[in-house]
Short mmCIF file of C-alpha atoms in Angstrom, two decimals:
data_model
loop_
_atom_site.label_atom_id
_atom_site.label_comp_id
_atom_site.label_asym_id
_atom_site.label_seq_id
_atom_site.Cartn_x
_atom_site.Cartn_y
_atom_site.Cartn_z
CA MET A 107 17.60 41.00 11.98
CA ALA A 108 20.01 40.95 14.91
CA GLU A 109 23.71 40.50 14.24
CA LEU A 110 25.29 37.38 15.66
CA VAL A 111 28.82 36.16 16.07
CA LEU A 112 29.51 32.48 15.64
CA ASN A 113 32.84 31.23 16.96
CA ALA A 114 34.00 27.88 15.68
CA ARG A 115 36.36 26.11 18.05
CA PRO A 116 37.40 22.50 18.56
CA LYS A 117 35.43 22.29 21.84
CA GLY A 118 32.03 23.52 20.66
CA VAL A 119 29.89 26.13 19.01
CA TYR A 120 28.21 29.11 20.56
CA ALA A 121 26.65 32.38 19.39
CA GLN A 122 27.59 35.71 20.91
CA PRO A 123 25.62 39.01 20.64
CA ALA A 124 27.34 41.53 18.42
CA GLY A 125 27.37 44.11 21.22
CA GLU A 126 29.79 41.94 23.20
CA ARG A 127 32.37 41.45 20.45
CA ARG A 128 35.92 42.16 21.38
CA GLY A 129 38.06 44.60 19.44
CA ASN A 130 41.07 43.94 17.27
CA GLY A 131 43.33 43.15 20.14
CA ASP A 132 45.30 40.05 20.95
CA GLY A 133 43.57 36.88 19.94
CA GLY A 134 42.49 38.09 16.54
CA ARG A 135 38.78 38.52 17.38
CA GLY A 136 36.73 41.06 15.53
CA GLY A 137 37.97 42.80 12.39
CA PRO A 138 36.42 42.73 8.95
CA GLU A 139 34.26 39.81 7.95
CA PRO A 140 36.30 37.06 6.31
CA ARG A 141 35.51 36.12 2.77
CA GLY A 142 35.38 32.65 1.28
CA GLN A 143 33.96 29.36 2.49
CA SER A 144 34.59 29.96 6.19
CA GLY A 145 32.65 33.24 6.26
CA LEU A 146 29.75 31.87 4.22
CA CYS A 147 29.56 28.81 6.38
CA SER A 148 29.47 30.87 9.56
CA ALA A 149 26.77 33.11 8.17
CA GLY A 150 24.68 30.17 7.04
CA LEU A 151 25.01 28.30 10.29
CA ALA A 152 24.20 31.37 12.37
CA TRP A 153 21.18 32.07 10.19
CA GLY A 154 20.06 28.49 10.46
CA ARG A 155 20.45 28.60 14.24
CA ALA A 156 18.34 31.74 14.44
CA GLU A 157 15.64 30.27 12.21
CA LEU A 158 15.49 27.05 14.18
CA ALA A 159 15.53 28.87 17.51
CA GLY A 160 12.53 30.86 16.33
CA THR A 161 10.53 27.64 16.00
CA GLY A 162 11.60 26.29 19.38
CA THR A 163 13.15 23.12 17.94
CA GLN A 164 16.33 21.57 19.27
CA VAL A 165 18.05 19.86 16.39
CA LEU A 166 21.61 21.26 16.57
CA GLY A 167 23.38 18.17 17.83
CA SER A 168 26.22 15.95 16.84
CA ALA A 169 25.25 15.97 13.16
CA LEU A 170 25.52 19.78 13.08
CA LEU A 171 28.91 19.71 14.75
CA LEU A 172 30.16 17.10 12.33
CA LEU A 173 29.10 19.13 9.32
CA LEU A 174 30.42 22.29 10.95
CA CYS A 175 33.85 20.69 11.21
CA ARG A 176 33.74 19.90 7.53
CA CYS A 177 32.47 23.36 6.59
CA CYS A 178 34.48 25.64 8.86
CA PRO A 179 38.14 25.02 9.76
CA LEU A 180 38.65 24.11 13.37
CA GLY A 181 39.84 27.02 15.43
CA ALA A 182 38.47 29.59 13.00
CA SER A 183 36.62 32.50 14.51
CA VAL A 184 34.42 34.62 12.30
CA THR A 185 31.94 37.43 12.68
CA CYS A 186 29.03 37.75 10.26
CA SER A 187 26.03 39.97 9.75
CA LEU A 188 22.65 38.32 9.16
CA THR A 189 21.02 41.24 7.42
CA ALA A 190 21.22 39.31 4.15
CA PRO A 191 21.61 35.65 5.03
CA THR A 192 22.93 33.21 2.48
CA MET A 193 22.53 29.45 2.20
CA PRO A 194 25.92 27.75 1.85
CA TRP A 195 26.08 24.16 0.76
CA CYS A 196 26.79 22.84 4.25
CA LEU A 197 23.64 24.45 5.66
CA LEU A 198 21.63 22.86 2.88
CA LEU A 199 23.01 19.50 3.96
CA LEU A 200 22.07 20.22 7.55
CA LEU A 201 18.52 21.25 6.77
CA ALA A 202 17.98 18.40 4.33
CA VAL A 203 18.03 15.93 7.23
CA SER A 204 14.34 15.69 8.09
CA GLY A 205 12.29 12.96 9.66
CA ALA A 206 15.24 11.98 11.86
CA GLN A 207 14.62 10.48 15.28
CA THR A 208 16.42 11.74 18.34
CA THR A 209 15.96 11.54 22.08
CA ARG A 210 15.32 14.36 24.50
CA PRO A 211 15.26 14.84 28.28
CA CYS A 212 12.25 13.08 29.75
CA PHE A 213 10.47 12.32 33.02
CA PRO A 214 12.62 9.96 35.11
CA GLY A 215 12.14 6.40 33.91
CA CYS A 216 10.40 7.41 30.70
CA GLN A 217 11.87 7.60 27.21
CA CYS A 218 11.13 10.47 24.86
CA GLU A 219 11.76 9.93 21.16
CA VAL A 220 11.53 12.98 18.92
CA GLU A 221 10.84 12.86 15.21
CA THR A 222 11.25 16.05 13.20
CA PHE A 223 9.54 16.99 9.95
CA GLY A 224 9.20 19.85 7.53
CA LEU A 225 11.45 22.52 6.15
CA PHE A 226 14.35 23.18 8.53
CA ASP A 227 12.91 20.43 10.76
CA SER A 228 10.57 23.08 12.10
CA PHE A 229 7.90 20.58 13.19
CA SER A 230 8.48 17.86 15.76
CA LEU A 231 6.45 15.08 17.36
CA THR A 232 7.43 13.22 20.52
CA ARG A 233 6.59 9.66 21.50
CA VAL A 234 6.76 9.18 25.27
CA ASP A 235 7.21 5.65 26.62
CA CYS A 236 6.44 5.33 30.33
CA SER A 237 5.52 1.64 30.27
CA GLY A 238 6.37 -0.81 33.02
CA LEU A 239 7.19 1.76 35.71
CA GLY A 240 4.39 1.15 38.22
CA PRO A 241 1.22 2.95 39.35
CA HIS A 242 3.16 5.89 40.83
CA ILE A 243 3.79 7.18 37.30
CA LEU A 244 0.53 9.16 37.22
CA PRO A 245 0.24 12.02 36.78
CA VAL A 246 3.25 12.25 34.48
CA PRO A 247 4.35 15.52 32.82
CA ILE A 248 5.00 15.20 29.09
CA PRO A 249 6.49 17.54 26.46
CA LEU A 250 4.21 20.01 24.71
CA ASP A 251 4.60 18.30 21.33
CA THR A 252 3.75 14.77 22.56
CA ALA A 253 1.81 12.80 19.95
CA HIS A 254 1.76 9.35 21.60
CA LEU A 255 1.93 8.31 25.25
CA ASP A 256 2.53 4.71 26.33
CA LEU A 257 1.33 3.94 29.86
CA SER A 258 0.99 0.19 29.40
CA SER A 259 1.98 -2.44 31.99
CA ASN A 260 1.96 -0.06 34.96
CA ARG A 261 -0.57 -1.90 37.17
CA LEU A 262 -2.86 1.11 36.98
CA GLU A 263 -6.19 0.53 38.73
CA THR A 264 -7.90 3.80 37.82
CA VAL A 265 -7.58 6.63 35.33
CA ASN A 266 -9.46 9.89 35.70
CA GLU A 267 -9.57 13.33 34.15
CA SER A 268 -6.96 14.86 36.44
CA ALA A 269 -4.44 12.14 35.60
CA LEU A 270 -4.69 12.95 31.89
CA ALA A 271 -4.52 16.72 32.05
CA GLY A 272 -1.85 19.34 31.74
CA PRO A 273 0.56 20.66 29.10
CA GLY A 274 1.19 18.09 26.40
CA TYR A 275 -2.12 16.26 26.82
CA THR A 276 -4.15 18.78 24.87
CA THR A 277 -2.77 17.68 21.51
CA LEU A 278 -2.25 13.99 22.36
CA ALA A 279 -3.22 11.77 19.40
CA GLY A 280 -2.43 8.28 20.73
CA LEU A 281 -2.76 6.77 24.22
CA ASP A 282 -1.83 3.22 25.26
CA LEU A 283 -3.31 1.99 28.56
CA SER A 284 -3.14 -1.71 27.76
CA HIS A 285 -2.01 -4.46 30.15
CA ASN A 286 -3.07 -2.65 33.32
CA LEU A 287 -5.56 -3.43 36.11
CA LEU A 288 -8.35 -1.07 35.09
CA THR A 289 -11.81 -2.27 36.10
CA GLY A 290 -13.70 0.87 35.10
CA ILE A 291 -13.24 4.27 33.53
CA SER A 292 -14.72 7.60 34.47
CA PRO A 293 -17.15 9.11 31.92
CA SER A 294 -14.93 12.21 31.87
CA ALA A 295 -11.57 10.42 31.88
CA PHE A 296 -10.77 11.43 28.29
CA SER A 297 -12.76 14.66 28.18
CA ARG A 298 -9.68 16.87 27.80
CA LEU A 299 -8.10 14.84 25.03
CA ARG A 300 -9.71 16.78 22.19
CA TYR A 301 -7.43 15.38 19.48
CA LEU A 302 -7.19 11.75 20.61
CA GLU A 303 -7.42 9.41 17.61
CA SER A 304 -6.13 6.07 18.92
CA LEU A 305 -6.91 4.53 22.32
CA ASP A 306 -5.71 1.11 23.51
CA LEU A 307 -7.48 -0.28 26.59
CA SER A 308 -6.88 -3.95 25.81
CA HIS A 309 -5.85 -6.55 28.39
CA ASN A 310 -7.50 -4.92 31.40
CA GLY A 311 -10.44 -5.91 33.62
CA LEU A 312 -13.05 -3.48 32.31
CA ALA A 313 -16.58 -4.70 33.07
CA ALA A 314 -18.64 -1.77 31.76
CA LEU A 315 -18.44 1.28 29.51
CA PRO A 316 -20.38 4.39 30.61
CA PRO A 317 -22.46 6.06 27.87
CA GLY A 318 -20.53 8.81 26.15
CA SER A 319 -17.19 7.54 27.43
CA PHE A 320 -15.45 8.84 24.31
CA ALA A 321 -17.78 11.70 23.43
CA SER A 322 -15.13 14.42 23.58
CA SER A 323 -12.50 12.77 21.37
CA PRO A 324 -12.48 12.29 17.58
CA LEU A 325 -11.41 8.67 17.93
CA GLY A 326 -10.60 6.55 14.90
CA ASP A 327 -9.39 3.38 16.63
CA VAL A 328 -10.51 1.93 20.00
CA ASN A 329 -9.06 -1.37 21.22
CA LEU A 330 -11.07 -2.94 24.07
CA SER A 331 -10.11 -6.56 23.44
CA HIS A 332 -9.30 -8.97 26.26
CA ASN A 333 -11.44 -7.36 28.96
CA ARG A 334 -14.48 -8.57 30.93
CA LEU A 335 -17.21 -6.61 29.19
CA ARG A 336 -20.63 -8.32 29.26
CA GLU A 337 -23.12 -5.75 28.01
CA VAL A 338 -22.02 -2.95 25.72
CA SER A 339 -24.07 -0.02 24.50
CA VAL A 340 -23.28 1.29 21.05
CA SER A 341 -23.86 4.76 22.53
CA ALA A 342 -20.59 4.44 24.43
CA PHE A 343 -18.82 5.22 21.16
CA ALA A 344 -20.93 8.23 20.21
CA THR A 345 -18.97 11.45 19.85
CA ARG A 346 -19.75 15.13 19.60
CA GLY A 347 -16.76 15.72 17.36
CA ARG A 348 -16.56 15.45 13.63
CA GLY A 349 -14.65 12.19 13.69
CA GLY A 350 -14.18 10.00 10.61
CA ALA A 351 -14.43 6.24 10.36
CA LEU A 352 -14.25 4.43 13.71
CA HIS A 353 -12.71 0.98 14.21
CA VAL A 354 -13.74 -0.83 17.41
CA ASP A 355 -12.20 -4.06 18.69
CA LEU A 356 -14.32 -5.84 21.33
CA SER A 357 -12.92 -9.31 20.72
CA HIS A 358 -12.14 -11.75 23.54
CA ASN A 359 -14.63 -10.36 26.05
CA LEU A 360 -17.75 -11.83 27.66
CA VAL A 361 -20.22 -9.83 25.58
CA HIS A 362 -23.63 -11.50 25.32
CA ARG A 363 -25.65 -8.41 24.48
CA LEU A 364 -25.07 -5.28 22.42
CA THR A 365 -27.56 -2.46 22.98
CA PRO A 366 -28.35 -0.43 19.84
CA HIS A 367 -27.99 3.34 19.71
CA PRO A 368 -31.26 5.07 20.71
CA ALA A 369 -33.04 6.82 17.85
CA ARG A 370 -33.71 9.94 19.96
CA SER A 371 -30.26 10.24 21.45
CA SER A 372 -28.72 13.71 21.76
CA LEU A 373 -25.54 12.31 20.23
CA PRO A 374 -25.29 11.22 16.59
CA THR A 375 -24.97 7.58 15.58
CA PRO A 376 -21.38 6.40 16.14
CA PRO A 377 -19.48 6.23 12.81
CA ILE A 378 -18.38 2.62 13.39
CA GLN A 379 -17.18 1.12 10.12
CA SER A 380 -15.22 -1.82 11.53
CA LEU A 381 -16.46 -3.87 14.48
CA ASN A 382 -14.68 -6.95 15.82
CA LEU A 383 -16.89 -9.02 18.15
CA ALA A 384 -14.95 -12.26 17.78
CA TRP A 385 -14.76 -14.75 20.65
CA ASN A 386 -17.56 -13.45 22.83
CA ARG A 387 -20.79 -15.06 24.04
CA LEU A 388 -23.26 -13.85 21.44
CA ARG A 389 -25.99 -16.39 20.63
CA VAL A 390 -27.72 -14.20 18.08
CA VAL A 391 -26.44 -11.59 15.66
CA PRO A 392 -26.78 -8.25 17.52
CA ASP A 393 -28.95 -5.46 16.20
CA LEU A 394 -26.48 -3.17 14.47
CA ARG A 395 -28.84 -1.42 12.10
CA ASP A 396 -28.07 2.14 11.07
CA LEU A 397 -24.36 1.73 11.77
CA PRO A 398 -22.21 2.46 8.68
CA LEU A 399 -20.49 -0.91 9.03
CA ARG A 400 -18.11 -2.15 6.35
CA TYR A 401 -16.49 -4.99 8.36
CA LEU A 402 -18.08 -7.24 10.99
CA GLY A 403 -16.25 -10.05 12.81
CA LEU A 404 -18.32 -12.61 14.73
CA ASP A 405 -15.82 -15.48 14.78
CA GLY A 406 -15.88 -17.88 17.71
CA ASN A 407 -19.32 -16.92 19.04
CA PRO A 408 -21.97 -19.55 19.96
CA LEU A 409 -24.37 -18.41 17.23
CA ALA A 410 -27.14 -20.98 16.94
CA ALA A 411 -28.65 -19.96 13.61
CA ILE A 412 -28.35 -17.34 10.90
CA GLY A 413 -31.67 -16.70 9.25
CA PRO A 414 -33.62 -13.95 7.49
CA GLY A 415 -33.39 -10.59 9.24
CA ALA A 416 -30.14 -11.38 11.06
CA PHE A 417 -28.28 -8.59 9.24
CA ALA A 418 -31.13 -6.13 8.77
CA GLY A 419 -29.97 -2.56 8.20
CA LEU A 420 -26.43 -3.52 7.16
CA ALA A 421 -26.72 -3.10 3.41
CA GLY A 422 -23.31 -1.40 3.27
CA LEU A 423 -21.40 -4.32 4.82
CA THR A 424 -18.62 -5.60 2.53
CA HIS A 425 -16.73 -8.11 4.74
CA LEU A 426 -18.36 -10.62 7.12
CA SER A 427 -16.35 -13.14 9.14
CA LEU A 428 -18.18 -16.09 10.75
CA GLY A 429 -15.27 -18.46 11.28
CA SER A 430 -14.95 -21.09 14.02
CA LEU A 431 -18.46 -20.62 15.40
CA GLN A 432 -19.13 -22.58 18.59
CA GLY A 433 -21.93 -25.11 18.91
CA LEU A 434 -23.88 -26.32 15.87
CA PRO A 435 -24.44 -23.33 13.60
CA HIS A 436 -27.16 -23.51 10.97
CA LEU A 437 -27.42 -21.45 7.81
CA ALA A 438 -31.08 -21.00 6.99
CA PRO A 439 -32.31 -20.11 3.49
CA HIS A 440 -32.02 -16.42 2.62
CA GLY A 441 -29.98 -15.73 5.76
CA PHE A 442 -27.79 -13.20 3.95
CA ARG A 443 -30.38 -11.52 1.76
CA GLU A 444 -29.98 -8.18 3.60
CA LEU A 445 -26.35 -7.98 2.44
CA PRO A 446 -26.46 -7.08 -1.25
CA GLY A 447 -23.07 -5.30 -1.05
CA LEU A 448 -21.15 -8.10 0.70
CA GLN A 449 -17.91 -8.94 -1.13
CA VAL A 450 -16.08 -11.29 1.28
CA LEU A 451 -17.70 -14.03 3.38
CA ASP A 452 -15.58 -16.18 5.71
CA LEU A 453 -17.22 -19.39 7.01
CA SER A 454 -13.96 -21.28 7.64
CA GLY A 455 -13.33 -23.53 10.62
CA ASN A 456 -16.93 -24.73 11.00
CA PRO A 457 -16.78 -28.54 10.61
CA LYS A 458 -20.34 -28.94 11.97
CA LEU A 459 -21.85 -26.23 9.83
CA GLN A 460 -25.26 -27.15 8.46
CA TRP A 461 -27.02 -25.42 5.63
CA ALA A 462 -30.04 -25.65 3.41
CA GLY A 463 -28.19 -25.71 0.11
CA ALA A 464 -27.40 -22.90 -2.25
CA GLU A 465 -30.48 -20.94 -1.12
CA ALA A 466 -28.51 -19.97 1.97
CA PHE A 467 -26.44 -17.67 -0.26
CA SER A 468 -29.29 -16.04 -2.11
CA GLY A 469 -29.15 -12.26 -2.24
CA LEU A 470 -25.34 -12.09 -2.25
CA ASP A 471 -25.23 -10.44 -5.64
CA SER A 472 -21.84 -8.76 -5.02
CA LEU A 473 -19.96 -11.63 -3.33
CA GLN A 474 -16.47 -12.15 -4.78
CA GLU A 475 -14.63 -14.29 -2.19
CA LEU A 476 -16.02 -17.22 -0.19
CA ASP A 477 -13.99 -19.17 2.37
CA LEU A 478 -15.41 -22.63 3.11
CA SER A 479 -12.16 -24.24 4.31
CA GLY A 480 -12.64 -26.54 7.26
CA THR A 481 -16.38 -26.83 6.75
CA GLY A 482 -16.74 -30.09 4.87
CA LEU A 483 -19.20 -28.44 2.49
CA VAL A 484 -17.73 -30.19 -0.52
CA PRO A 485 -18.90 -31.07 -3.12
CA LEU A 486 -20.58 -27.75 -3.64
CA PRO A 487 -24.09 -27.60 -5.06
CA GLU A 488 -24.18 -27.20 -8.82
CA THR A 489 -26.48 -24.21 -8.49
CA LEU A 490 -24.07 -22.29 -6.23
CA LEU A 491 -22.46 -20.32 -9.05
CA HIS A 492 -25.83 -19.33 -10.42
CA ARG A 493 -26.78 -17.94 -7.00
CA LEU A 494 -23.52 -16.00 -6.81
CA PRO A 495 -23.10 -14.24 -10.16
CA THR A 496 -20.00 -12.24 -9.18
CA LEU A 497 -18.13 -14.96 -7.25
CA GLN A 498 -14.46 -15.09 -8.26
CA SER A 499 -12.78 -17.47 -5.78
CA VAL A 500 -13.68 -20.13 -3.23
CA SER A 501 -11.37 -21.62 -0.59
CA VAL A 502 -12.44 -25.19 0.18
CA GLY A 503 -9.67 -26.25 2.56
CA GLN A 504 -6.60 -28.50 2.40
CA GLY A 505 -4.81 -25.96 0.25
CA LEU A 506 -7.46 -26.00 -2.47
CA ARG A 507 -8.49 -22.66 -3.95
CA CYS A 508 -11.04 -22.50 -6.71
CA ARG A 509 -11.65 -19.72 -9.18
CA ARG A 510 -14.57 -19.04 -11.40
CA LEU A 511 -14.06 -20.27 -14.96
CA VAL A 512 -16.36 -19.48 -17.85
CA ARG A 513 -16.28 -21.71 -20.91
CA GLU A 514 -17.91 -20.18 -23.93
CA GLY A 515 -18.49 -23.52 -25.67
CA ALA A 516 -18.53 -24.31 -29.36
CA TYR A 517 -19.47 -21.92 -32.11
CA PRO A 518 -21.88 -21.34 -33.63
CA ARG A 519 -23.78 -21.40 -30.33
CA GLN A 520 -26.96 -23.40 -30.37
CA PRO A 521 -30.24 -21.63 -29.56
CA GLY A 522 -30.94 -21.66 -25.85
CA SER A 523 -27.35 -22.54 -24.92
CA GLY A 524 -24.99 -20.27 -23.02
CA PRO A 525 -21.49 -20.25 -21.57
CA LYS A 526 -20.70 -22.93 -19.02
CA VAL A 527 -19.53 -21.78 -15.60
CA ALA A 528 -17.36 -23.99 -13.41
CA LEU A 529 -14.91 -23.77 -10.52
CA HIS A 530 -11.27 -24.24 -11.55
CA CYS A 531 -9.44 -25.63 -8.48
CA VAL A 532 -5.71 -25.93 -7.80
CA ASP A 533 -3.67 -27.17 -4.85
CA THR A 534 -1.77 -24.14 -3.54
CA ARG A 535 0.47 -26.31 -1.34
CA GLU A 536 2.34 -27.77 -4.32
CA PRO A 537 5.18 -25.79 -5.91
CA ALA A 538 3.76 -26.86 -9.24
CA ALA A 539 -0.02 -27.05 -9.11
CA ARG A 540 -1.63 -30.42 -9.67
CA VAL A 541 -3.89 -31.10 -12.59
CA PRO A 542 -6.84 -28.75 -12.21
CA GLY A 543 -10.18 -30.20 -11.33
CA THR A 544 -13.69 -28.95 -10.92
CA LEU A 545 -16.09 -29.04 -8.06
#
C-alpha cells in the first residue's frame, strides 16, 4: 500500500505523496514517525481516506474535520506508513456515522441529497429534485448513483427515450413526473430504465396508454391517478422483467372500459396485486380474471348492479372497496360468491344501497370485516351471522362498531341447542362506551 503523509493544520487537511516529503530542515517536517495518539490518529485518518477514496465516496466533510481537531492537536504535522494500518478510536467514530444525509454539487436549479450506507459509508444513493424549474430542464444530467429523480411541476408536454437516457438513468429506481402537461407517452419512453420500480404520472392529461408502455421496467408501483384516461388495456402493464407485485392507481380518471389481457399475448399476465379504479365511469365490474389481485377499489363508480359472475376469476381477492357508489346500486343474491377468500368488504357511503337480504353475502366464507356505515342497512337480518361464519366486526355508522359475540348458553346443553351468536355493539365516539346493545 502506498505511503501517505497527512498534515494536520488549523486551515485544513490534505494528503501528500511520500516521495514529496521534505527533509529534516527548518519547519520540523519529516523525521521519525511520532508515537502516541497523534501518530495513531494520523495513520487511521490517512488509511480511512484511502479506503473511502477507493470506493469513490465523498464523505470527508465538516464532521471529519471536527473529529480530526479532537483527535490530532492543531498544528501537528505527522508522517505515517500505511503498510499496517490501525484503527484508532477517532476513526471508529468517523466510520460509525452511516446513513447520514448530505448535499452535493448538482445541475443548476436542482438539489442533490446524498444518503450513505454500509461499512465506511462505502455505498451512497442520491435523490435529485428538479421540480418546478420549467420545461427546459430536459434532458438533465444526474449523478451516477441517483436512485430517485423528481421532475414534477415542470410543465413538461412530452417525455421520450432520449430525455431519460445517459449516465445515472441506468440504475434509476424512482421517477416522479406528476403535475405536468403530459398528454401521451412514447411506448419506448422508459425502455432504458431497467431498474425502475416506482413511477408517478399522476395529475397530467394522459388520454391513452400504449400497449407495453412499461415492458422494460420491473415496476412495483405505478400512479396514473388524476388523468384523462378513458379506455385502458391491462396489457399496458405487462413486463418482460421478473418484477414482483405491482400496485396500479387509476383513480380519478374517465375510465369506462378496461380491456383484459389477451390469452395469447407474447407478454405474461401483469402481476397486478393492487388496483385502484375509484372515481371513474365504470357501470359494470370490469373483467379482471386471471390477475393475481389482492386489493380492488371501485369506490365512486356508477355501478348499477353487482350480481353473480361480477368477480369471476378473482378467488384470491382479500380486500374489496365499493364505497360511495353513484346512482342506485343493487346487491343481487350471490353477487360475491366468486370471492371465497375475501376478508374485508367496504360498502360504506351508499345511502341508496338496495339488497336482497343476507343472501347477497353468501359465499363469503372468509369475511372478517364488513363496513356498512352510511348505508342505512340497519337492523341487520338475523341470518347475516350464519351466512358469514368468520365475521368478526361490522361498522354500522354513527360511531357504532359491532363485534361478533358467542354466548355458550346454560349447561348442561339441551339436545339440538347450540351457542348463540350476536353482534356486540359499542359507540366508539364516547370516551366511555355506552351500554352495549345488539343488532
